[in-house]
Coordinates of C-alpha atoms in Angstrom, one line a residue:
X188 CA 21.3 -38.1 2.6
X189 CA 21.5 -36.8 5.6
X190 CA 23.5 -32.9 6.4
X191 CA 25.5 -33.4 10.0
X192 CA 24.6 -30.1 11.9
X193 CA 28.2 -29.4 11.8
X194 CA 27.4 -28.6 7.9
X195 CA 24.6 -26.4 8.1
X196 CA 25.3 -22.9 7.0
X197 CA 24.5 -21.0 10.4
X198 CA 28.2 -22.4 11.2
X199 CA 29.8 -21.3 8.3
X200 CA 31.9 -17.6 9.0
X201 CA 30.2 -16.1 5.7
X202 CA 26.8 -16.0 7.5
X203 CA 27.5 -15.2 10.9
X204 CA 24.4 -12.6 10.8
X205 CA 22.3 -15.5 11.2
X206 CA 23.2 -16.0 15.0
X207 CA 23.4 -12.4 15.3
X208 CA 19.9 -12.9 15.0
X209 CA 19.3 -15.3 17.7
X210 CA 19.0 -18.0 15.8
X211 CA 21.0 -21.5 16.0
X212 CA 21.3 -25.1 14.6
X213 CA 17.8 -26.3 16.1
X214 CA 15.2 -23.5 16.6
X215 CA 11.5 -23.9 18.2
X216 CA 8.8 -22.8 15.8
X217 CA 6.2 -21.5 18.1
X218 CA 6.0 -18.6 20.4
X219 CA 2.9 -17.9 23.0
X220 CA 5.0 -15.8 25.1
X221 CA 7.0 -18.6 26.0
X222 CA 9.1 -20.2 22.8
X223 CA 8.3 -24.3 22.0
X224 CA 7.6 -26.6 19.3
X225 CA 5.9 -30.0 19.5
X226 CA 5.6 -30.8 15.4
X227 CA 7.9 -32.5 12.9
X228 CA 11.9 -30.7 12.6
X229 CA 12.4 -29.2 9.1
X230 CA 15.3 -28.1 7.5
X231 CA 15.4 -24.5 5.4
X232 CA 17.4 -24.8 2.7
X233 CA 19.8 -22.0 0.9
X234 CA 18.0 -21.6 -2.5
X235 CA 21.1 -20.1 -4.2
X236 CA 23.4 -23.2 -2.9
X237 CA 20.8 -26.1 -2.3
X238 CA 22.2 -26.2 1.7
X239 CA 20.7 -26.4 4.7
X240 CA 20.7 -23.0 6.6
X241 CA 19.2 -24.6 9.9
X242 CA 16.2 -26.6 10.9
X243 CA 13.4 -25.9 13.0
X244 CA 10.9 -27.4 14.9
X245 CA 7.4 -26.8 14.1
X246 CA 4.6 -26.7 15.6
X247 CA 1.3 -29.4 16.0
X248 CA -2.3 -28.1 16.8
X249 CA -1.7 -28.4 20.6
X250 CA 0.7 -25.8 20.0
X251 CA -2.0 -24.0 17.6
X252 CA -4.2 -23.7 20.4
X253 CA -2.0 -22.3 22.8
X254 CA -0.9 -19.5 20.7
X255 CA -4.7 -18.9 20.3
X256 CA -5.9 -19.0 23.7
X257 CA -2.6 -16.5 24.5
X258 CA -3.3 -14.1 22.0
X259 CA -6.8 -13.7 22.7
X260 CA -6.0 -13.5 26.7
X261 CA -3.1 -10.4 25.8
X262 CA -6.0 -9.3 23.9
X263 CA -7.8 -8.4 27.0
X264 CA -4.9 -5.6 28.0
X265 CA -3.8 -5.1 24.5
X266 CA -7.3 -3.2 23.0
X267 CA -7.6 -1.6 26.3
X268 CA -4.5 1.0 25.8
X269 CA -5.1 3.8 24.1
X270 CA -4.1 3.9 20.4
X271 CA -1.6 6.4 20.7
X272 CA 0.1 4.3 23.3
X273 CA -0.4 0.9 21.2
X274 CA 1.5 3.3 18.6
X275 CA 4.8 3.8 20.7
X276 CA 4.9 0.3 21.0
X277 CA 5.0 -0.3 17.2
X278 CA 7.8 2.8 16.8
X279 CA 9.5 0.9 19.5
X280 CA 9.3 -2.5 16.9
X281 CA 10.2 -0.1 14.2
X282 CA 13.6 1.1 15.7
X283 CA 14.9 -2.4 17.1
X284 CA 14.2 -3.4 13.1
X285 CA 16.4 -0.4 12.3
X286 CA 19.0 -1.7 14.6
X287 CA 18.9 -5.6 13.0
X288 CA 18.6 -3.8 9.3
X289 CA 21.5 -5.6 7.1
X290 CA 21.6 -9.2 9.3
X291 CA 17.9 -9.2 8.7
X292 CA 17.9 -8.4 5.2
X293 CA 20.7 -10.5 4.6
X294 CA 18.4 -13.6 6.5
X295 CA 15.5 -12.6 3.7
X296 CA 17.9 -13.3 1.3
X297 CA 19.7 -16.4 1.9
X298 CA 16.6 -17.9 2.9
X299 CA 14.0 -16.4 0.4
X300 CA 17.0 -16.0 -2.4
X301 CA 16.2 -12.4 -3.8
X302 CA 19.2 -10.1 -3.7
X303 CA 20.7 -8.1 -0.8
X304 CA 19.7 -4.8 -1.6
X305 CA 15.8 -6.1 -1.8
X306 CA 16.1 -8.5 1.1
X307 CA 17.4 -4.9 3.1
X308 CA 14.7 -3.3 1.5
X309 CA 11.9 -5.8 2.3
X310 CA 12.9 -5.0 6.0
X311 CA 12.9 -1.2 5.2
X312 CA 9.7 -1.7 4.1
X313 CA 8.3 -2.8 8.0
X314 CA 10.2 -0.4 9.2
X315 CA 8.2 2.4 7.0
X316 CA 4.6 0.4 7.6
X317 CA 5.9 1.2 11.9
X318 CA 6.1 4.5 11.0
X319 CA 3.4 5.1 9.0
X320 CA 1.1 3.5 11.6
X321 CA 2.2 5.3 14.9
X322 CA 1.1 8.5 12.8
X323 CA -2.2 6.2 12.2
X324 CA -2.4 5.7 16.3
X325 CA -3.2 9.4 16.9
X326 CA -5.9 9.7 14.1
X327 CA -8.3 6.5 14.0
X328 CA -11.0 8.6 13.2
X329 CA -15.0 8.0 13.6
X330 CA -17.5 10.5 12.5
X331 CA -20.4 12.5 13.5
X332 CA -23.4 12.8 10.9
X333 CA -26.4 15.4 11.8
X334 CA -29.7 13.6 13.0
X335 CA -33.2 13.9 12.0
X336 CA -34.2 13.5 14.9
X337 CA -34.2 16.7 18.0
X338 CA -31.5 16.0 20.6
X339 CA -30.2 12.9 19.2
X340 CA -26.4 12.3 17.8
X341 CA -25.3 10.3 15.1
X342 CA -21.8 8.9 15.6
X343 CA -19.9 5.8 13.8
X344 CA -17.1 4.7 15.8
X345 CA -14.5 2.3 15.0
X346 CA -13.3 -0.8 17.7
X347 CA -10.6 -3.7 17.4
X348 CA -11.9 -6.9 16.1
X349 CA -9.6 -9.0 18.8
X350 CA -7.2 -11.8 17.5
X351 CA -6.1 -11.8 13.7
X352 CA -4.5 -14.3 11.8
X353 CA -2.2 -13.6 8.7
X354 CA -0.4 -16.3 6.4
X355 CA 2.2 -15.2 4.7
X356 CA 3.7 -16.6 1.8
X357 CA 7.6 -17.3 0.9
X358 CA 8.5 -14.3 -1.7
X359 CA 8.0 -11.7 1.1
X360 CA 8.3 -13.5 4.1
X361 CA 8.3 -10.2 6.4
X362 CA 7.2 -7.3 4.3
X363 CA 3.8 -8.9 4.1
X364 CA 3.5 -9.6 8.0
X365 CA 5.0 -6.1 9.1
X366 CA 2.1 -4.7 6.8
X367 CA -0.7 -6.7 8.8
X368 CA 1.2 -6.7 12.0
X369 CA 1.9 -2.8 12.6
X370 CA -1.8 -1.7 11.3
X371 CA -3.2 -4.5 13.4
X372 CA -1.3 -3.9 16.4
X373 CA -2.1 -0.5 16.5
X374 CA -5.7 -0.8 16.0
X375 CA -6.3 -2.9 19.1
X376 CA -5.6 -6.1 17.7
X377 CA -3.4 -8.7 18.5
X378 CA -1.6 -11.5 15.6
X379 CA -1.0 -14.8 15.2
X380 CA 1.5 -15.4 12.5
X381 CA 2.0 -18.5 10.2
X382 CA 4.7 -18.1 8.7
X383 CA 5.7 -19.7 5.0
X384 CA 7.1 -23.0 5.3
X385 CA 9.9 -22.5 3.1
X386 CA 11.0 -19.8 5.5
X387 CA 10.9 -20.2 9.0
X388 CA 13.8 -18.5 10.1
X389 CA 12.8 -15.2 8.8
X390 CA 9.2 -16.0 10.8
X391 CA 11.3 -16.8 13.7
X392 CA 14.2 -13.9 13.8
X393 CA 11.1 -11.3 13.1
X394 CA 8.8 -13.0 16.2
X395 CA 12.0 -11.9 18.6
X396 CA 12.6 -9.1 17.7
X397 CA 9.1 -7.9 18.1
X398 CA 8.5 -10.4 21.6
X399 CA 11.9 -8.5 23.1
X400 CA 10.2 -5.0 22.3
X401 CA 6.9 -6.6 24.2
X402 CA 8.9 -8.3 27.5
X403 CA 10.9 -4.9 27.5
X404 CA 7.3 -3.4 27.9
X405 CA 6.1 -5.6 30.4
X406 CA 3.4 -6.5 28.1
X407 CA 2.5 -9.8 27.2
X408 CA 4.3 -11.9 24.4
X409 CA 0.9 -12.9 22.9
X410 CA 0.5 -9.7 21.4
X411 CA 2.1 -11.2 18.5
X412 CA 2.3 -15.3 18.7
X413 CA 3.9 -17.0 16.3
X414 CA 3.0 -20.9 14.9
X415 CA 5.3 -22.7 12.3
X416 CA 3.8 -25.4 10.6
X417 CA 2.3 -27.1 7.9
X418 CA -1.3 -26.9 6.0
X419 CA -3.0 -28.6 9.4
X420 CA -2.0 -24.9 11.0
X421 CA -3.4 -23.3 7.9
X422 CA -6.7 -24.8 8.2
X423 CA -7.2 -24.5 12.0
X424 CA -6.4 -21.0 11.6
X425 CA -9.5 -20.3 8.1
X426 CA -12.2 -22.8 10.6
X427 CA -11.5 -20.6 14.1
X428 CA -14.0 -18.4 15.1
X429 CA -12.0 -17.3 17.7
X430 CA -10.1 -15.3 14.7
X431 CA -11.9 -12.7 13.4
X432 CA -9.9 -11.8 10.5
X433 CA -7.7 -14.1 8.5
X434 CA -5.1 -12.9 6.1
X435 CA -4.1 -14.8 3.1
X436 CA -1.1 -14.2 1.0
X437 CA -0.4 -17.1 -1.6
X438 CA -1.8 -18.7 -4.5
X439 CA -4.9 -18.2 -6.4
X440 CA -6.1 -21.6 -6.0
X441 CA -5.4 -22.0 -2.0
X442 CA -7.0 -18.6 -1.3
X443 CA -10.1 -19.5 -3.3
X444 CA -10.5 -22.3 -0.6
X445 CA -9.5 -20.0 2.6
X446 CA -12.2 -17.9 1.6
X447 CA -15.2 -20.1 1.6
X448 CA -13.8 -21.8 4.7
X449 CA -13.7 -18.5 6.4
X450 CA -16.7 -17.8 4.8
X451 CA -18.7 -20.9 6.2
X452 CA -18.1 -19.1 9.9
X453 CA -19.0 -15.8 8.4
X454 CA -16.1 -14.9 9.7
X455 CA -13.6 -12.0 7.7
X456 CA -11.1 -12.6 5.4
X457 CA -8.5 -10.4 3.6
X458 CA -7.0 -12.3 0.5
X459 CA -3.6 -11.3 -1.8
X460 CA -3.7 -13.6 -4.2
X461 CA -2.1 -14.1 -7.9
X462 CA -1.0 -11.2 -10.2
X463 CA -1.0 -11.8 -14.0
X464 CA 0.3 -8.2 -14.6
X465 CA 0.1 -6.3 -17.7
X466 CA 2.5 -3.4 -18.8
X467 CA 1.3 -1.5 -22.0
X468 CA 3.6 0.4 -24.1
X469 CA 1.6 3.3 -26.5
X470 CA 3.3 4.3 -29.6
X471 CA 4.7 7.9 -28.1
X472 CA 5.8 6.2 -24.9
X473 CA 9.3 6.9 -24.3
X474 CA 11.1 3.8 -24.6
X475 CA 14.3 4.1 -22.8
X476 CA 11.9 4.6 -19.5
X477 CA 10.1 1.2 -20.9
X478 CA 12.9 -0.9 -21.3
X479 CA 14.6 0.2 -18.0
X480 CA 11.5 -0.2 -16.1
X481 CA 10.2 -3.6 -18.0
X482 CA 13.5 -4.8 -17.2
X483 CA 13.2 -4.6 -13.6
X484 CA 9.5 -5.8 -13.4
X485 CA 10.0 -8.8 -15.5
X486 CA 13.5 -10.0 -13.9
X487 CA 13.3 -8.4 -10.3
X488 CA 12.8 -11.1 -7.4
X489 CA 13.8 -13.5 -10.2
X490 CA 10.0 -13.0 -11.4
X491 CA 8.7 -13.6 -8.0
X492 CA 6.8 -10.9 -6.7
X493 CA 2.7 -11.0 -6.7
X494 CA 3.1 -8.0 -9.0
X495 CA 5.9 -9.2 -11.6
X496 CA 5.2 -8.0 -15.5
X497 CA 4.3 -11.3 -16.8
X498 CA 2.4 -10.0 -20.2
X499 CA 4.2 -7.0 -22.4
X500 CA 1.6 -5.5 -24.6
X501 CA 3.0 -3.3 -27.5
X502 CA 1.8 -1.1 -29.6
X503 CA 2.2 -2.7 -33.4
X504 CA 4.3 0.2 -34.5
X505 CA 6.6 -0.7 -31.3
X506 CA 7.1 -3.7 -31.0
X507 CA 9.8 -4.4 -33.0
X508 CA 12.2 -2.3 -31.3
X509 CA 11.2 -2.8 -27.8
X510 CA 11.7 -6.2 -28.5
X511 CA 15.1 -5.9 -29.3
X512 CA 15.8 -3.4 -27.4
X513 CA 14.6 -5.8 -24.3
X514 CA 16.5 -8.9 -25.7
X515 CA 19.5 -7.0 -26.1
X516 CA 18.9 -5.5 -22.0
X517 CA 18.0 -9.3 -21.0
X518 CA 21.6 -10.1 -22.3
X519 CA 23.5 -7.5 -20.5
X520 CA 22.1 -8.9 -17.3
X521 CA 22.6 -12.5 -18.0
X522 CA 26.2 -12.6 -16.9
X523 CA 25.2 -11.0 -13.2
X524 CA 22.9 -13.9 -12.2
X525 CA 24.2 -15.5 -8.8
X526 CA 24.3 -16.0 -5.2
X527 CA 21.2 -13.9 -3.5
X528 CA 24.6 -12.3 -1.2
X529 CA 27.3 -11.1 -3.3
X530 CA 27.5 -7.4 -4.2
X531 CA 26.9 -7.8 -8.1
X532 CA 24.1 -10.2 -8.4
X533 CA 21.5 -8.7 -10.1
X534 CA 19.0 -11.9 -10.3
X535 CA 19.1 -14.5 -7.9
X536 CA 17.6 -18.2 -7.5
X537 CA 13.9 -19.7 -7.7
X538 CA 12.9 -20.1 -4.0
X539 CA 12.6 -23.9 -4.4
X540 CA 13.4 -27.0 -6.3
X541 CA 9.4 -27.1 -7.0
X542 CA 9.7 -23.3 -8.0
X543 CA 12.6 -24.8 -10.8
X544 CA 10.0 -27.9 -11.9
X545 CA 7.5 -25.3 -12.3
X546 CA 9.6 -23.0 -14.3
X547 CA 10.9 -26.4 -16.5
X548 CA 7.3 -27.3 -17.4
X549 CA 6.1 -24.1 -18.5
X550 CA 8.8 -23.8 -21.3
X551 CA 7.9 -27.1 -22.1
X552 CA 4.1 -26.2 -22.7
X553 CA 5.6 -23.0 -24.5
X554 CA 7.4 -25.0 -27.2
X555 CA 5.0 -27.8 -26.9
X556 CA 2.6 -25.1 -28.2
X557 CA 5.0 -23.4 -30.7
X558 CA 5.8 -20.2 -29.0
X559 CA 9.1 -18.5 -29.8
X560 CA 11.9 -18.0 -27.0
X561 CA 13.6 -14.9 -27.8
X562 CA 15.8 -15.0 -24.8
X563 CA 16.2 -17.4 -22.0
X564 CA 14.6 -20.5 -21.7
X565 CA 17.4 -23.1 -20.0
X566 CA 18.1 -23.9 -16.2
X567 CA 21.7 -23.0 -15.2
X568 CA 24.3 -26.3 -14.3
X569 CA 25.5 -26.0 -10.4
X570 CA 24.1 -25.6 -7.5
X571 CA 21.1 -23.7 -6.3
X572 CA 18.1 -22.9 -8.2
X573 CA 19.2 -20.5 -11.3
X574 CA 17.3 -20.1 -14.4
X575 CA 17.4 -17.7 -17.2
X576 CA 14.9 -14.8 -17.6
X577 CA 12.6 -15.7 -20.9
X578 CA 10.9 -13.3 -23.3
X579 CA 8.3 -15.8 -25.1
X580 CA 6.4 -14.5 -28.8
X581 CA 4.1 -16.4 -30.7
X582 CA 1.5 -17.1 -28.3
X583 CA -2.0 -15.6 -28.7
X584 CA -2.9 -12.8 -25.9
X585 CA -5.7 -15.2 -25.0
X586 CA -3.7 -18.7 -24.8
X587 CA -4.1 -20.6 -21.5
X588 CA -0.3 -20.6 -20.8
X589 CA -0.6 -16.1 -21.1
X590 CA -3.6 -16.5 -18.5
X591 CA -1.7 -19.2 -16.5
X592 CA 0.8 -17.1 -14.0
X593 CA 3.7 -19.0 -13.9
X594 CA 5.5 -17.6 -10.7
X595 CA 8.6 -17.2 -12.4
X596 CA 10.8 -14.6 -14.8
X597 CA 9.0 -15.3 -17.6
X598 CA 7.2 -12.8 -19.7
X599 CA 4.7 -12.7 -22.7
X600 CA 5.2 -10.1 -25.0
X601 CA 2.3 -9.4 -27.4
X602 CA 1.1 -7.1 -30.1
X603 CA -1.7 -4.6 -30.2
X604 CA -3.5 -2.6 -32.9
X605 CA -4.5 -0.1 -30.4
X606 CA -4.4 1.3 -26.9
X607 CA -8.3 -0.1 -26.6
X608 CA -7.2 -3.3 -28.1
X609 CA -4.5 -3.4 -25.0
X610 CA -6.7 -2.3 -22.6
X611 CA -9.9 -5.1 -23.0
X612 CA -6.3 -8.0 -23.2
X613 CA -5.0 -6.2 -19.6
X614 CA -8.4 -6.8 -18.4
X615 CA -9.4 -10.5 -20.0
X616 CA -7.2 -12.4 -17.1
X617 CA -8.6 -13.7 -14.0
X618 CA -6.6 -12.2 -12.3
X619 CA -6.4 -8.3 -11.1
X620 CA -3.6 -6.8 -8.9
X621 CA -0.9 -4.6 -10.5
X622 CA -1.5 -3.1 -14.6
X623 CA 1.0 -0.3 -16.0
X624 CA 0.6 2.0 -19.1
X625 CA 3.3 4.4 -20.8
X626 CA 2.2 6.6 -22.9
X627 CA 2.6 10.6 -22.9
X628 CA -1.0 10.8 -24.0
X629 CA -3.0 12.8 -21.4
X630 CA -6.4 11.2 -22.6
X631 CA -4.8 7.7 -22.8
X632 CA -3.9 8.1 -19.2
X633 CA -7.2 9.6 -17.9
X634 CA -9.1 6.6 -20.5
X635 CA -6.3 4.3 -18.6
X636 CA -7.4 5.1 -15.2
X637 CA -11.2 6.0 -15.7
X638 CA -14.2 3.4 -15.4
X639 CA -13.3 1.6 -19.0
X640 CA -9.7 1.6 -17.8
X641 CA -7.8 -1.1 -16.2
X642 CA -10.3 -3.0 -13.8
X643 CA -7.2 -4.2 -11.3
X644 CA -6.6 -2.7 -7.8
X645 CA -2.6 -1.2 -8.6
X646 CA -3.1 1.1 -12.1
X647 CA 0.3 2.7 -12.9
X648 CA 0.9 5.5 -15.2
X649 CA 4.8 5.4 -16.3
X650 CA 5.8 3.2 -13.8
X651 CA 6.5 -0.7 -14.1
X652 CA 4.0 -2.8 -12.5
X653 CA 6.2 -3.1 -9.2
X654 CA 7.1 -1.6 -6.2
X655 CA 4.1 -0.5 -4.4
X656 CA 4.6 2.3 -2.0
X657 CA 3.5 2.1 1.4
X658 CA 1.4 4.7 1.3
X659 CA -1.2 3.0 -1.4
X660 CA -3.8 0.7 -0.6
X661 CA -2.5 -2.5 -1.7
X662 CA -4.4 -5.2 -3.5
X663 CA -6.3 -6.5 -6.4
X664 CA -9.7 -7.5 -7.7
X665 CA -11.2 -10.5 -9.1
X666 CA -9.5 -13.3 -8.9
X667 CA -6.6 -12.1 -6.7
X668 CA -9.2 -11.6 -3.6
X669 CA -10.3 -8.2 -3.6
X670 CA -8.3 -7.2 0.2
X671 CA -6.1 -4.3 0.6
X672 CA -2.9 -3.9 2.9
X673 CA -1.0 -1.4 4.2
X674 CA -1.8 2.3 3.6
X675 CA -5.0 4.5 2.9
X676 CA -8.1 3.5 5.1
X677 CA -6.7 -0.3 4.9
X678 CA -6.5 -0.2 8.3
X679 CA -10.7 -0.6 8.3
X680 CA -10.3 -3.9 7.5
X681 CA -8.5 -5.0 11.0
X682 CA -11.4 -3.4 12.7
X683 CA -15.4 -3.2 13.0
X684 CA -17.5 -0.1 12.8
X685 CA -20.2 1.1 14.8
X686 CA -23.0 3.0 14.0
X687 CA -23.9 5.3 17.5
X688 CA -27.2 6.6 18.4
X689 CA -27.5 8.7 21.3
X690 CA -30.6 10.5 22.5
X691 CA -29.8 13.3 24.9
X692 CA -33.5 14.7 24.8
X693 CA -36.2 13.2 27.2
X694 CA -38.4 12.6 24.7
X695 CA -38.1 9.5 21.9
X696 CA -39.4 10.2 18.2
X697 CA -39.0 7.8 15.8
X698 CA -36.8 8.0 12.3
X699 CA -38.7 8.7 9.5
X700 CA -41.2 11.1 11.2
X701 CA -42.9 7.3 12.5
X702 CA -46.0 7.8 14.8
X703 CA -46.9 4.5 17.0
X704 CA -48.9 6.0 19.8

């Protein structure tokens, strides 16, 4: 049935940040520098209420190649500022997110569904990536290696690779873009931005913030183009050449096929895919921090970030209480899941009616294959989409449905003999992003981090499997794509390196001592 505009929740008084923002009832999808939209009108919907926020209109591939041609044209003054000036303009981006902090956050959350205080924080966390890169503007460091050769110089020097792509996906719809956007920018590049479907207004409310920073600049708004649309965007973007990097945040199974399309135009491509994270508990771990911090990893983001605990491995002479200890934590919680706004939710919805069909089969397949639900288990009646947290036993560490992840809060808790035995189960999935241990064992830890240790890219020590800092490279191996965001020389992967021979000698010997006279 249809929802008369006058319904739509950007009218409604309880979320008048939302045209704050700039946003209203019908908003264009695509900016080049100038803002348009040629594709289909979709409507976001409010996952804790089921309503329409507003609609958008999307873009087609005209529009696709527009936003190309003008990001690689501002690409042309963009790389040719130096660094440390490309890094004012990010601190610039930085403070006018400062300014738009709460109404942001508050967007993040009505449209993604997690809570306020991480829908702020998701925003806080662009903020920090600003910072962190104009520090990165003023120390993009190449080398110098001694030659072999008399009067020669051996440099390697690092360039921008020109127009970048990055596809973001719906469970940190600006986190995940501020991370490629503010390395990227800095480094010479300039971004083209497809948004998740499921939330375009975050896309959209980002996009002009950033383009107002740009226009204030007198620089042009293709620095950072924005394209909403469907999977006909996606693909354009993993089959241009004209895009030297692409950036993949989503599922497993999608990424796999954005690879080998980038791939087939040897062009680059940095991939965050799936997380089947593992938290271990040894037998002297102290279990108050495990069942504080297991509680937040499993439940957080309603089970919805890449690096949610969705296997609990504990030690045999354990497991018992942390089990009932966790039952008893999931039940104190129960009572505070709600509407991604109000002050004292502590869990919110499932992004999506799909995300609740999802969630529905899963626990079918888990007492289809006689697992035991200790907690949990049942959607919640009304509107939006609620479901309780579930703590499944029963099921072997190595059943399909404890190497399927099922991107919602549910968790696997099983039993090992011995750290070892946990170890080679953390490492058996596909998958390989986030891994936690607690233990107070010194050679545990340094077994737990060394060679035989956890094989994923995040390995924690007394810390859940969640919230990465900044700081960190972040990323996984295997099956969840091998790429790394954000801090530590992640920015090497928005750029390409040169290796620099100058001779400053009149004569011209050969490497290697080679004689061809």
């Amino acid at each position: 049935m249809a929802v008369a505009k006058s319904d739509f929740l950007i009218n409604d008084t309880k979320y008048s940040f939302l045209k704050e923002l700039g946003l209203q009832e019908t908003n264009l999808g695509v900016f080049d520098g100038t803002w348009k939209g040629s594709g289909k009108i979709v409507q976001s919907i409010c996952p804790s209420n089921g309503k329409v926020i507003a609609e958008v209109k999307q873009g087609n591939l005209t529009d696709y190649e527009s936003c190309v041609e003008s990001s690689t044209s501002a690409w042309n003054v963009w790389a040719d500022l130096p660094a440390p000036k490309r890094g004012e303009i990010v601190r610039q981006i930085g403070d006018a997110l400062r300014k738009q902090l709460v109404p942001l956050g508050k967007l993040v959350s009505t449209e993604m569904g997690k809570i306020l205080p991480e829908g702020i924080g998701e925003v806080q966390e662009y903020v920090d990536i600003c910072d962190y890169a104009v520090g990165l503007s003023r120390t993009l460091a190449g080398s110098i290696y001694p030659s072999e050769r008399p009067g020669h110089v051996l440099l390697e020097k690092w360039n921008p690779l020109g127009l970048i792509g990055v596809i973001s996906a719906f469970n940190f719809p600006i986190a995940v873009y501020g991370w490629n956007n503010a390395i990227a920018m800095v480094c010479g590049d300039t971004i083209l931005w497809k948004g998740a479907e499921t939330t375009p207004l975050v896309a959209i409310a980002t996009t002009k913030i950033v383009a107002e920073v740009l226009k204030r600049n007198n620089l042009p708004g293709g620095i950072a183009s924005l394209c909403c649309g469907g999977a006909d965007i996606g693909k354009a973007m993993a089959a241009d050449k004209r895009i030297k990097l692409l950036s993949f945040t989503g599922s497993t199974h999608v990424g796999q096929q954005v690879g080998v399309e980038v791939q087939k135009r040897f062009g680059k491509h940095l991939l965050e895919l799936g997380g089947n994270n593992a938290l271990i508990v040894a037998e002297d771990a102290d279990l108050n921090m495990v069942v504080q911090a297991t509680l937040f990893a499993c439940v957080g983001t309603a089970g919805q970030r890449c690096t949610t605990t969705r296997r609990l491995i504990l030690h045999k002479n354990v497991y018992e209480e942390v089990l009932s200890r966790l039952v008893k934590a999931y039940g104190q919680v129960i009572n505070r899941i709600g509407d991604a706004l109000e002050e004292n939710t502590l869990i919110g919805p499932l992004h999506s009616k799909q995300s609740l069909e999802k969630y529905q089969e899963t626990i079918a397949q888990i007492q289809k294959q006689r697992g035991t639900i200790e907690f949990g288990g049942k959607v919640l009646d009304g509107p939006g989409y609620f479901v309780e947290p579930t703590i499944v036993t029963g099921l072997k560490h190595d059943h399909p449905l404890v190497h399927n992840e099922c991107f919602a809060p549910i968790v696997y808790v099983l039993k090992a003999d011995s750290v070892e035995e946990a170890i080679s189960w953390n490492n058996e999935v596909p998958q390989g992003l986030s891994s936690s241990i607690f233990t107070q064992n010194i050679g545990e830890i340094f077994q737990w981090i060394g060679p035989k240790g956890s094989d994923c890219g995040i390995v924690n020590v007394n810390i859940p499997t969640s919230g990465a800092e900044i700081g960190g490279a972040f990323g996984g191996e295997k099956a969840t794509g091998g790429g790394r965001e954000s801090g530590s020389d992640a920015w090497k992967q928005y750029m390409r390196r040169s290796t620099i021979t100058i001779n400053h000698s009149k004569d011209l010997p050969l490497a290697q001592g080679i004689k061809f006279e």
